[in-house]
């Protein structure tokens, strides 16, 4: 091969590759192509990813295939109209053309036989062509000219029968074509759903977000958005040996604009009540998760329609937000209309302070607790907020107290609010190895400062909830030298529970604090409420920006190992702080390092301890085995290190796909049950 030909081939390959890139970019930008672009479907096909719902050009079409005996025949017989309407338009036109031709040729043949055996019934029709034209003219009601019926009963009866059948055939054809052309699903093509979704934080609250818009100026009546999470993985096996391959859970969607005049970012709050609670990119990928979104509405003509979209784990972008596309008019004579730039409808950008890292690492950073944030005061949302840290300080009477700050950014939206402090003390690994009967943890309820917690809080303004540490408190060991050191690995869970006045729904806000990491010793919360007398309108003001702020408690003076409390007794500092910190200054206490070691990661806003269903099923199976035998897949058959790894996973990962070994254990368990 000559050099010139080689260069020509290479150049042609480069041009083809460049064309593909430009085509993908063009598809990416040309959002007029059928509810978005085909890029996501191209990516799914390239990765060979299965999905329940198609994306791209045929977004919303189901990819579920049913198999069985005579299913298609059953649909054509029992639901023939829908089976016909769902065919492609070009197929219907071709089918109706063939049917009409068969109709014309059949009646033309009958008329030709009639004139052959009974001449004179049709004047001007001596050949097959003239008989065929007579059949067409009769059916299409064009009118008789060169040919026509005579005084003959057989042809009159045939004309009547053909007329009735032609009316029925025409009604069927018109009905099917009208139903096909005016099908409401075409209205769903004007409903845009973003090609990608985002899992990020808004005002500190973790949310699943995707964008939706109606590009027509006509109004959609009663729009509704429904979202479902499908998870697969290797499935799970019940205690009775039943295999459940898939799980479908609804994701609650908040209020959406009933007019849908402007594009909306639909939100699903990920909290303790969400099926996405605690999930990361790795867990969703291992479970082959798919989020299916359905938009339902009614056209201005009263026809219901639907649009559908699904998102796979690689289409969920962590820590990113949608680009703004809504532009307000300038108010001039020439520009009085609001504008929406659909060019960036699907585009996202990374939020600030979110690291540029693989999705696995970014998802962990996004799921971890949000610091120094408060919910935006929106009516109908969960606007409860709990401080990022706990403070340990002294009262004026010299008593030690544990303090958390709580509030409601939309005052009086929540009623019947109750706050609980719960202490979890974990058993040390060496103690549990010496005595396997020791409980893994002990749970202690801490009485909070507003009596015993049986009454309710009024959150018109933020309040500090206090637990006094005295001899009756489960934290009484903190008053002894070295007592706090034994609790540095313990956790304190603050649960805030109430009811929303608008809908009477139960609302929950929860924070988990590690004693060695999130407890601020010798600190107090900054005052954030300004009295009405300091405001021009005579109303109290709250500085929400300082809600989480803490400062060293300047009411005390450190003198050697003693603390002076104005108006109170002198107590030993060693009784209020770890023995290793006795005698240190307040500034040193404020810089107390975390006891979790280097590389510690912030805990999540919620705590999840799921049950390991495979191990539960294996334990049930072991009960059915003979005495002294060890059932395959039972807890006794698992090495100690493997059991320890599983326990750590169950504590740290809320839902992880079962491994191949677990699936084998489940299969063996099912055989044992048989």
XYZ file of C-alpha atoms in Angstrom:
674
model
C 0.000 0.000 0.000
C 1.342 3.400 -0.924
C 2.128 6.054 1.677
C -0.441 8.441 0.241
C -3.185 5.814 0.619
C -2.128 5.155 4.227
C -2.313 8.839 5.046
C -5.695 9.033 3.365
C -7.062 6.162 5.490
C -5.678 7.668 8.710
C -7.134 11.057 7.838
C -10.496 9.476 7.064
C -10.483 7.639 10.434
C -9.661 10.859 12.226
C -12.450 12.667 10.438
C -14.892 9.918 11.377
C -13.783 10.075 15.019
C -14.109 13.878 14.968
C -17.551 13.553 13.421
C -18.636 11.190 16.207
C -17.367 13.607 18.845
C -19.134 16.549 17.230
C -22.260 14.466 16.820
C -22.252 13.569 20.513
C -21.669 17.203 21.424
C -24.377 18.282 19.051
C -26.762 15.772 20.563
C -25.703 16.954 23.982
C -26.524 20.551 23.175
C -29.544 20.040 20.954
C -32.111 19.504 23.665
C -34.929 19.672 21.118
C -34.242 16.053 20.243
C -37.043 14.150 21.883
C -36.935 14.906 25.604
C -33.229 15.482 25.843
C -30.392 13.763 24.039
C -29.276 10.278 23.207
C -25.960 10.639 24.995
C -27.037 8.837 28.175
C -28.449 5.917 26.205
C -25.213 5.771 24.206
C -23.279 5.587 27.474
C -25.577 2.863 28.789
C -25.100 0.823 25.656
C -21.342 1.337 25.725
C -21.126 0.085 29.311
C -23.755 -2.610 28.632
C -25.784 -1.433 31.620
C -29.272 -2.897 32.051
C -32.134 -0.564 32.923
C -35.874 -0.744 33.405
C -36.541 2.449 31.427
C -34.788 3.725 28.328
C -33.032 7.069 28.196
C -32.078 9.371 25.362
C -34.230 9.541 22.269
C -36.729 6.967 23.530
C -36.693 8.169 27.126
C -39.444 6.606 29.187
C -39.977 3.471 27.120
C -40.019 0.286 29.160
C -37.222 -2.217 28.576
C -39.024 -5.064 30.332
C -39.662 -8.022 28.017
C -42.316 -10.585 28.944
C -41.951 -14.136 27.732
C -44.385 -17.012 27.834
C -46.670 -19.096 25.679
C -49.090 -17.202 23.406
C -48.598 -13.825 25.124
C -48.718 -11.876 21.856
C -51.760 -13.810 20.706
C -53.450 -13.074 24.024
C -52.780 -9.338 23.643
C -54.052 -9.248 20.068
C -57.242 -11.091 21.003
C -58.014 -9.551 24.400
C -56.651 -6.047 23.756
C -56.642 -5.699 19.987
C -57.316 -1.948 19.804
C -54.338 -1.007 21.989
C -52.178 -3.557 20.175
C -53.017 -1.889 16.850
C -52.637 1.694 18.092
C -49.224 0.999 19.609
C -47.760 0.112 16.209
C -45.668 2.667 14.357
C -47.503 5.160 12.171
C -45.801 4.041 8.964
C -46.741 0.447 9.739
C -50.382 1.427 10.229
C -50.473 3.393 6.966
C -48.989 0.465 5.062
C -51.402 -1.972 6.714
C -54.448 0.176 5.909
C -53.266 0.587 2.299
C -53.046 -3.179 1.929
C -56.447 -3.691 3.597
C -58.145 -1.200 1.261
C -56.521 -2.812 -1.768
C -57.709 -6.240 -0.671
C -61.156 -4.773 -0.107
C -61.239 -3.214 -3.596
C -59.936 -6.326 -5.342
C -62.336 -8.620 -3.465
C -65.443 -6.588 -4.357
C -64.146 -5.980 -7.852
C -63.862 -9.744 -8.310
C -67.428 -10.238 -7.051
C -68.790 -7.575 -9.396
C -66.867 -9.080 -12.308
C -68.375 -12.521 -11.612
C -71.792 -10.880 -11.426
C -71.528 -9.215 -14.836
C -70.155 -12.447 -16.347
C -73.057 -14.612 -15.209
C -75.759 -11.929 -15.192
C -75.042 -9.356 -17.868
C -76.895 -6.090 -17.713
C -76.820 -5.618 -13.924
C -74.037 -3.039 -14.286
C -73.952 -0.908 -17.399
C -70.560 -0.043 -18.841
C -68.742 -2.840 -16.961
C -67.726 -5.583 -19.315
C -64.164 -6.207 -18.061
C -62.447 -6.821 -14.734
C -60.919 -3.349 -14.742
C -64.330 -1.709 -15.088
C -65.703 -3.939 -12.310
C -62.746 -3.025 -10.070
C -63.330 0.701 -10.734
C -67.038 0.213 -9.937
C -66.062 -1.313 -6.549
C -63.739 1.642 -5.795
C -66.361 4.201 -6.793
C -69.011 2.464 -4.694
C -66.832 2.334 -1.572
C -65.389 5.833 -1.865
C -68.813 7.339 -2.800
C -67.280 9.172 -5.750
C -70.447 8.848 -7.858
C -71.328 6.733 -10.885
C -70.475 7.936 -14.386
C -69.530 5.601 -17.219
C -70.575 2.622 -15.085
C -73.531 2.186 -12.758
C -76.125 -0.278 -11.435
C -79.178 -1.279 -13.417
C -82.561 -2.580 -12.358
C -81.045 -5.700 -10.797
C -81.558 -7.020 -7.255
C -78.229 -8.887 -6.852
C -76.115 -5.796 -7.564
C -78.339 -3.663 -5.335
C -77.844 -6.030 -2.406
C -74.097 -6.148 -3.011
C -73.895 -2.331 -3.092
C -75.757 -2.113 0.236
C -73.491 -4.694 1.886
C -70.352 -3.024 0.523
C -71.560 0.384 1.706
C -72.160 -0.856 5.247
C -68.815 -2.626 5.405
C -67.013 0.409 3.959
C -68.564 2.636 6.628
C -67.389 0.256 9.362
C -63.929 -0.016 7.826
C -63.651 3.761 7.486
C -64.745 4.274 11.090
C -62.116 1.815 12.310
C -59.366 3.374 10.214
C -60.243 6.925 11.231
C -60.528 5.941 14.887
C -57.221 4.099 14.950
C -55.348 6.815 13.053
C -56.839 9.583 15.198
C -55.955 7.690 18.379
C -52.446 7.162 17.030
C -51.845 10.729 15.897
C -53.507 12.416 18.886
C -52.069 10.010 21.477
C -51.437 11.901 24.761
C -47.885 10.551 24.985
C -46.900 13.091 22.339
C -47.705 15.795 24.896
C -45.190 14.110 27.171
C -42.456 14.870 24.626
C -42.752 18.529 25.595
C -42.010 17.667 29.230
C -38.256 17.909 29.726
C -36.481 15.909 32.410
C -32.789 16.371 32.999
C -30.495 13.668 31.649
C -28.685 13.549 34.974
C -29.660 13.883 38.619
C -27.700 15.257 41.545
C -27.277 14.165 45.145
C -26.002 17.166 47.040
C -26.748 19.355 50.018
C -29.040 22.354 50.139
C -28.685 24.420 53.293
C -27.065 21.416 54.904
C -29.854 18.972 54.025
C -28.954 16.055 51.764
C -31.258 15.931 48.737
C -31.796 14.060 45.488
C -32.468 16.644 42.760
C -33.424 16.593 39.099
C -34.853 19.263 36.813
C -38.170 19.221 35.007
C -39.841 21.749 32.682
C -42.801 22.150 30.330
C -41.645 23.914 27.166
C -45.179 24.662 25.958
C -47.006 27.802 26.994
C -50.254 25.930 27.511
C -50.846 24.780 31.062
C -50.572 21.247 32.364
C -53.468 20.470 34.680
C -52.633 18.899 38.072
C -49.036 17.829 37.449
C -47.713 15.076 39.709
C -44.208 13.649 40.042
C -43.597 10.167 41.445
C -40.178 8.700 42.120
C -39.234 5.102 42.922
C -35.985 3.380 43.845
C -35.364 -0.105 42.416
C -32.522 -2.099 43.969
C -31.294 -5.477 42.765
C -27.834 -6.624 43.773
C -27.869 -10.361 44.343
C -31.306 -10.101 45.908
C -32.046 -11.460 49.327
C -33.364 -14.678 50.792
C -36.008 -14.657 53.502
C -35.896 -16.866 56.577
C -38.227 -19.259 54.744
C -35.888 -19.567 51.761
C -37.851 -17.298 49.413
C -35.673 -15.408 46.908
C -36.667 -11.762 46.457
C -34.719 -10.423 43.462
C -35.763 -6.763 43.487
C -37.029 -4.177 45.917
C -39.124 -1.131 44.945
C -39.457 1.789 47.366
C -41.157 5.141 46.909
C -39.165 8.361 47.286
C -41.316 11.155 48.701
C -41.338 14.340 46.650
C -42.121 17.668 48.273
C -44.368 20.396 46.939
C -44.101 21.260 43.240
C -45.509 24.264 41.417
C -48.982 23.331 40.234
C -48.710 25.747 37.310
C -45.306 24.559 36.051
C -44.730 27.935 34.394
C -40.981 27.829 35.047
C -38.509 24.941 35.161
C -38.385 23.315 38.575
C -35.699 21.423 40.454
C -37.558 18.577 42.102
C -36.188 17.600 45.523
C -36.311 14.451 47.598
C -34.985 14.891 51.121
C -32.622 12.105 52.162
C -33.108 11.571 55.875
C -33.896 8.682 58.188
C -37.206 8.092 56.379
C -35.682 7.925 52.904
C -34.738 4.647 51.156
C -31.566 6.464 50.013
C -30.489 7.110 53.595
C -26.814 6.239 54.041
C -26.259 5.160 50.438
C -23.091 6.078 48.568
C -22.020 5.672 44.963
C -20.478 2.275 45.710
C -23.543 0.884 47.463
C -25.923 2.048 44.714
C -23.649 0.590 42.047
C -23.297 -2.733 43.813
C -27.075 -2.963 44.151
C -27.643 -2.094 40.447
C -29.934 0.651 41.683
C -32.193 2.597 39.335
C -34.290 5.648 40.175
C -37.437 5.854 38.033
C -39.221 9.215 37.760
C -42.777 9.472 36.420
C -44.510 12.724 35.485
C -48.296 12.597 35.269
C -50.548 15.392 34.094
C -53.595 16.320 32.036
C -53.635 18.350 28.845
C -55.821 21.429 28.400
C -58.168 19.173 26.410
C -58.643 16.826 29.359
C -56.457 13.962 28.135
C -54.148 12.421 30.752
C -50.561 11.790 29.696
C -47.311 10.601 31.220
C -43.573 11.090 30.805
C -40.955 8.845 32.364
C -37.235 8.859 33.001
C -34.735 6.750 34.939
C -31.307 7.387 36.457
C -28.567 4.808 36.933
C -25.786 5.252 39.548
C -23.325 6.709 37.016
C -25.960 9.325 36.118
C -26.190 10.502 39.736
C -23.653 13.276 40.251
C -22.577 13.835 43.841
C -21.973 17.320 45.201
C -23.089 19.117 42.031
C -25.832 21.645 41.356
C -27.783 22.612 38.240
C -26.784 25.700 36.317
C -29.283 28.587 36.465
C -31.297 28.882 33.265
C -34.086 31.340 34.212
C -33.570 34.973 33.211
C -35.725 37.839 34.445
C -36.751 40.571 31.997
C -34.998 43.899 32.154
C -38.262 45.785 32.328
C -37.776 47.690 29.083
C -40.328 48.179 26.356
C -38.607 45.604 24.161
C -37.981 42.964 26.835
C -40.998 42.083 28.943
C -40.740 38.295 28.858
C -39.034 35.858 31.187
C -36.454 33.725 29.448
C -35.348 30.110 29.873
C -32.086 28.974 28.303
C -32.597 25.290 27.500
C -29.028 25.018 26.234
C -27.849 24.400 29.810
C -30.957 22.545 30.973
C -29.015 19.332 31.687
C -25.738 20.897 32.830
C -24.309 20.675 36.346
C -21.417 22.289 38.169
C -19.559 21.222 41.277
C -20.472 22.903 44.540
C -17.825 24.790 46.434
C -15.812 22.888 49.044
C -16.607 19.594 47.266
C -13.338 17.863 46.371
C -12.465 16.882 42.816
C -12.203 13.140 43.284
C -13.779 9.916 42.020
C -17.474 9.453 42.654
C -16.790 6.909 45.420
C -14.831 9.413 47.495
C -17.034 12.398 46.698
C -20.183 10.513 47.734
C -18.703 9.780 51.163
C -17.816 13.453 51.580
C -21.315 14.557 50.575
C -23.075 12.056 52.849
C -20.958 13.029 55.869
C -22.391 15.568 58.255
C -22.871 19.151 57.049
C -21.236 21.727 59.282
C -22.278 25.306 60.068
C -25.544 25.164 58.125
C -29.194 25.736 58.959
C -32.298 24.822 56.916
C -33.866 27.556 54.824
C -37.145 28.775 56.396
C -39.620 27.222 53.982
C -43.195 26.465 54.941
C -43.872 22.741 54.807
C -40.217 21.681 54.988
C -38.280 20.155 57.872
C -36.848 23.341 59.398
C -35.629 21.822 62.666
C -31.927 22.292 63.355
C -29.540 20.888 65.968
C -26.103 22.290 66.757
C -23.004 20.743 65.185
C -21.352 20.185 68.551
C -22.147 19.721 72.232
C -20.742 21.987 74.919
C -19.635 21.043 78.426
C -19.516 24.022 80.741
C -20.315 25.113 84.273
C -23.469 26.658 85.616
C -23.439 29.636 87.940
C -23.953 27.224 90.778
C -20.811 25.335 89.838
C -22.525 22.263 88.352
C -21.290 20.652 85.157
C -23.761 20.450 82.249
C -23.949 19.057 78.735
C -25.630 21.534 76.335
C -27.047 21.287 72.807
C -28.736 24.092 70.899
C -31.959 23.393 68.981
C -34.270 25.609 66.964
C -36.788 26.006 64.187
C -35.837 28.368 61.359
C -39.530 28.812 60.528
C -40.853 29.789 63.989
C -43.812 27.848 65.344
C -44.073 25.638 62.259
C -43.363 22.634 64.485
C -45.429 21.836 67.567
C -45.188 19.159 70.260
C -41.392 19.198 69.921
C -39.458 16.829 72.185
C -35.685 16.433 72.489
C -33.970 13.277 73.745
C -30.326 12.702 74.688
C -29.205 9.059 74.444
C -25.738 7.852 75.410
C -24.253 4.780 73.708
C -21.274 3.192 75.444
C -19.470 0.654 73.266
C -17.827 -2.410 74.690
C -14.103 -2.541 74.066
C -12.884 -5.305 71.780
C -10.495 -6.779 74.330
C -13.253 -6.899 76.975
C -15.613 -8.683 74.602
C -12.937 -11.190 73.664
C -12.428 -12.029 77.352
C -16.150 -12.294 78.001
C -18.239 -13.031 74.871
C -21.449 -12.569 76.897
C -20.778 -8.868 77.384
C -23.246 -6.689 75.433
C -21.834 -4.821 72.465
C -23.169 -1.545 73.814
C -25.201 -0.093 76.652
C -27.840 2.575 76.175
C -28.539 5.341 78.700
C -31.128 8.103 78.494
C -29.945 11.503 79.668
C -32.545 13.758 81.275
C -32.456 17.105 79.520
C -32.787 20.552 81.018
C -36.462 21.208 80.503
C -37.642 18.982 83.354
C -37.644 15.301 82.294
C -38.508 15.787 78.642
C -42.154 14.871 79.162
C -43.246 18.424 78.375
C -42.882 20.089 74.994
C -40.582 22.766 73.644
C -41.805 26.044 72.161
C -39.382 26.864 69.372
C -40.444 30.416 68.654
C -36.771 31.146 69.375
C -33.741 28.823 69.549
C -33.147 27.305 72.977
C -30.284 25.516 74.706
C -31.227 22.060 75.970
C -29.178 21.054 79.018
C -28.333 17.881 80.861
C -26.895 18.425 84.346
C -24.031 16.041 85.124
C -24.360 15.077 88.761
C -24.082 11.928 90.853
C -27.360 10.552 89.423
C -26.374 11.149 85.782
C -25.082 8.312 83.571
C -22.169 10.701 82.935
C -21.246 10.876 86.613
C -17.880 9.297 85.821
C -16.969 12.553 84.029
C -16.697 14.165 87.459
C -13.850 11.852 88.417
C -10.228 12.118 87.226
C -9.823 10.137 84.009
C -13.555 9.438 83.759
C -13.948 11.152 80.409
C -11.069 9.177 78.940
C -13.099 5.977 79.206
C -15.963 7.603 77.226
C -13.998 9.159 74.377
C -15.251 6.441 71.992
C -18.862 6.726 73.189
C -21.601 8.420 71.201
C -24.371 10.782 72.224
C -27.411 10.835 69.943
C -29.671 13.895 70.066
C -33.136 13.218 68.648
C -35.511 16.095 67.958
C -39.079 15.081 67.198
C -42.202 17.120 66.480
C -45.255 17.608 64.270
C -45.697 19.978 61.358
C -48.680 22.293 61.888
C -49.530 22.445 58.195
C -49.923 18.723 57.588
C -49.582 17.148 61.071
C -46.757 14.981 59.701
C -44.188 13.703 62.147
C -40.813 15.405 61.646
C -37.472 14.116 62.902
C -34.011 15.628 63.159
C -31.128 13.570 64.536
C -27.432 14.151 65.218
C -24.782 11.714 66.403
C -21.855 13.111 68.381
C -18.644 11.328 69.188
C -17.510 12.305 72.669
C -13.877 12.606 71.657
C -14.595 14.595 68.497
C -17.755 16.666 68.803
C -17.885 17.647 72.503
C -16.387 21.085 73.189
C -14.970 21.191 76.715
C -15.155 24.466 78.634
C -17.201 26.182 75.901
C -20.664 27.686 75.601
C -22.853 28.737 72.687
C -22.751 32.294 71.440
C -25.925 34.285 72.267
C -27.849 34.744 69.007
C -31.207 36.197 70.139
C -31.502 39.992 70.186
C -34.242 41.311 72.517
C -37.146 43.307 71.045
C -35.900 46.506 72.652
C -32.851 46.524 70.376
C -34.950 46.384 67.184
C -36.714 49.284 65.547
C -39.955 47.321 65.033
C -40.009 45.888 68.551
C -39.477 42.272 67.451
C -36.860 39.780 68.548
C -34.118 38.954 66.084
C -32.146 35.703 65.617
C -28.665 35.622 64.100
C -28.941 32.224 62.437
C -25.461 32.590 60.987
C -24.068 32.147 64.514
C -26.326 29.251 65.466
C -23.459 26.726 65.701
C -20.836 29.154 67.012
C -19.193 28.392 70.376
C -16.724 30.399 72.465
C -14.617 29.589 75.544
C -16.564 30.031 78.754
C -15.064 33.269 80.129
C -17.143 33.157 83.277
C -14.534 30.934 84.900
C -10.895 31.588 85.687
C -8.258 28.888 85.603
C -5.751 29.176 88.460
C -3.537 26.138 88.586
C -5.862 23.155 89.070
C -8.834 25.130 90.330
C -11.761 26.825 88.610
C -13.425 29.903 90.058
C -17.110 30.277 89.316
C -18.609 33.652 90.251
C -21.072 33.164 93.071
C -20.377 29.449 93.278
C -18.021 27.042 95.037
C -14.498 26.281 93.856
C -14.215 22.885 92.155
C -11.233 20.980 90.920
C -10.663 21.174 87.153
C -9.600 17.529 87.247
C -13.191 16.646 88.153
C -14.556 18.300 85.044
C -12.029 17.350 82.360
C -9.797 14.381 81.576
C -6.986 13.916 84.061
C -4.415 14.493 81.340
C -5.869 17.988 80.757
C -6.038 19.103 84.410
C -4.490 22.498 84.900
C -4.495 23.504 81.232
C -5.832 26.860 80.142
C -9.180 27.520 78.478
C -7.470 28.341 75.188
C -5.746 24.960 75.271
C -9.063 23.241 75.968
C -10.630 24.968 72.966
C -7.938 23.415 70.754
C -8.372 19.926 72.153
C -7.592 17.517 69.267
C -9.838 14.714 68.157
C -9.221 11.381 69.870
C -10.240 9.428 66.773
C -6.747 9.459 65.298
C -5.477 10.777 61.951
C -7.662 10.516 58.887
C -10.884 10.444 60.900
C -14.010 11.132 58.843
C -16.985 13.110 60.077
C -19.929 10.949 61.039
C -23.195 11.076 59.129
C -26.191 13.075 60.283
C -28.032 9.822 60.890
C -27.270 6.414 62.308
C -28.379 3.238 60.581
C -27.841 -0.266 61.859
C -29.460 -2.566 59.294
C -30.069 -6.236 59.938
C -27.905 -8.599 57.929
C -30.672 -10.631 56.276
C -28.369 -13.313 54.921
C -26.910 -14.002 58.335
C -30.352 -13.890 59.882
C -31.549 -16.513 57.401
C -28.449 -18.622 58.029
C -29.058 -18.493 61.767
C -32.657 -19.627 61.249
C -31.387 -22.514 59.097
C -28.942 -23.581 61.788
C -31.860 -24.144 64.154
C -33.168 -26.882 61.850
C -29.899 -28.855 61.763
C -29.296 -31.873 64.025
C -27.622 -31.322 67.351
C -23.854 -31.020 67.065
C -23.925 -30.362 63.326
C -22.923 -27.050 61.839
C -25.130 -25.782 59.061
C -23.383 -24.412 56.010
C -23.681 -20.644 56.045
C -24.401 -20.457 59.769
C -22.678 -17.997 62.059
C -20.524 -20.741 63.606
C -19.164 -21.689 60.192
C -17.824 -18.191 59.525
C -14.230 -17.406 60.535
C -13.829 -14.904 63.324
C -12.169 -12.277 61.147
C -14.916 -12.619 58.525
C -17.585 -12.166 61.181
C -15.762 -9.098 62.496
C -15.605 -7.615 58.987
C -19.305 -8.180 58.480
C -20.103 -6.526 61.796
C -18.040 -3.494 60.820
C -19.791 -3.270 57.475
C -23.193 -3.471 59.120
C -22.290 -0.567 61.371
C -20.657 1.690 58.823
C -22.396 0.895 55.513
C -26.204 1.030 55.631
C -26.803 -1.226 52.686
C -24.029 -3.108 50.889
C -24.547 -5.696 48.155
C -24.099 -9.231 49.372
C -20.925 -10.929 48.275
C -20.678 -14.141 46.315
C -19.892 -16.041 49.505
C -23.049 -14.708 51.161
C -25.099 -15.754 48.155
C -23.594 -19.241 48.319
C -24.432 -19.381 52.025
C -28.013 -18.416 51.251
C -28.271 -21.116 48.568
C -26.951 -23.741 50.973
C -29.389 -22.524 53.598
C -32.271 -22.915 51.157
C -31.202 -26.507 50.394
C -31.030 -27.259 54.124
C -34.542 -25.951 54.590
C -35.748 -28.313 51.852
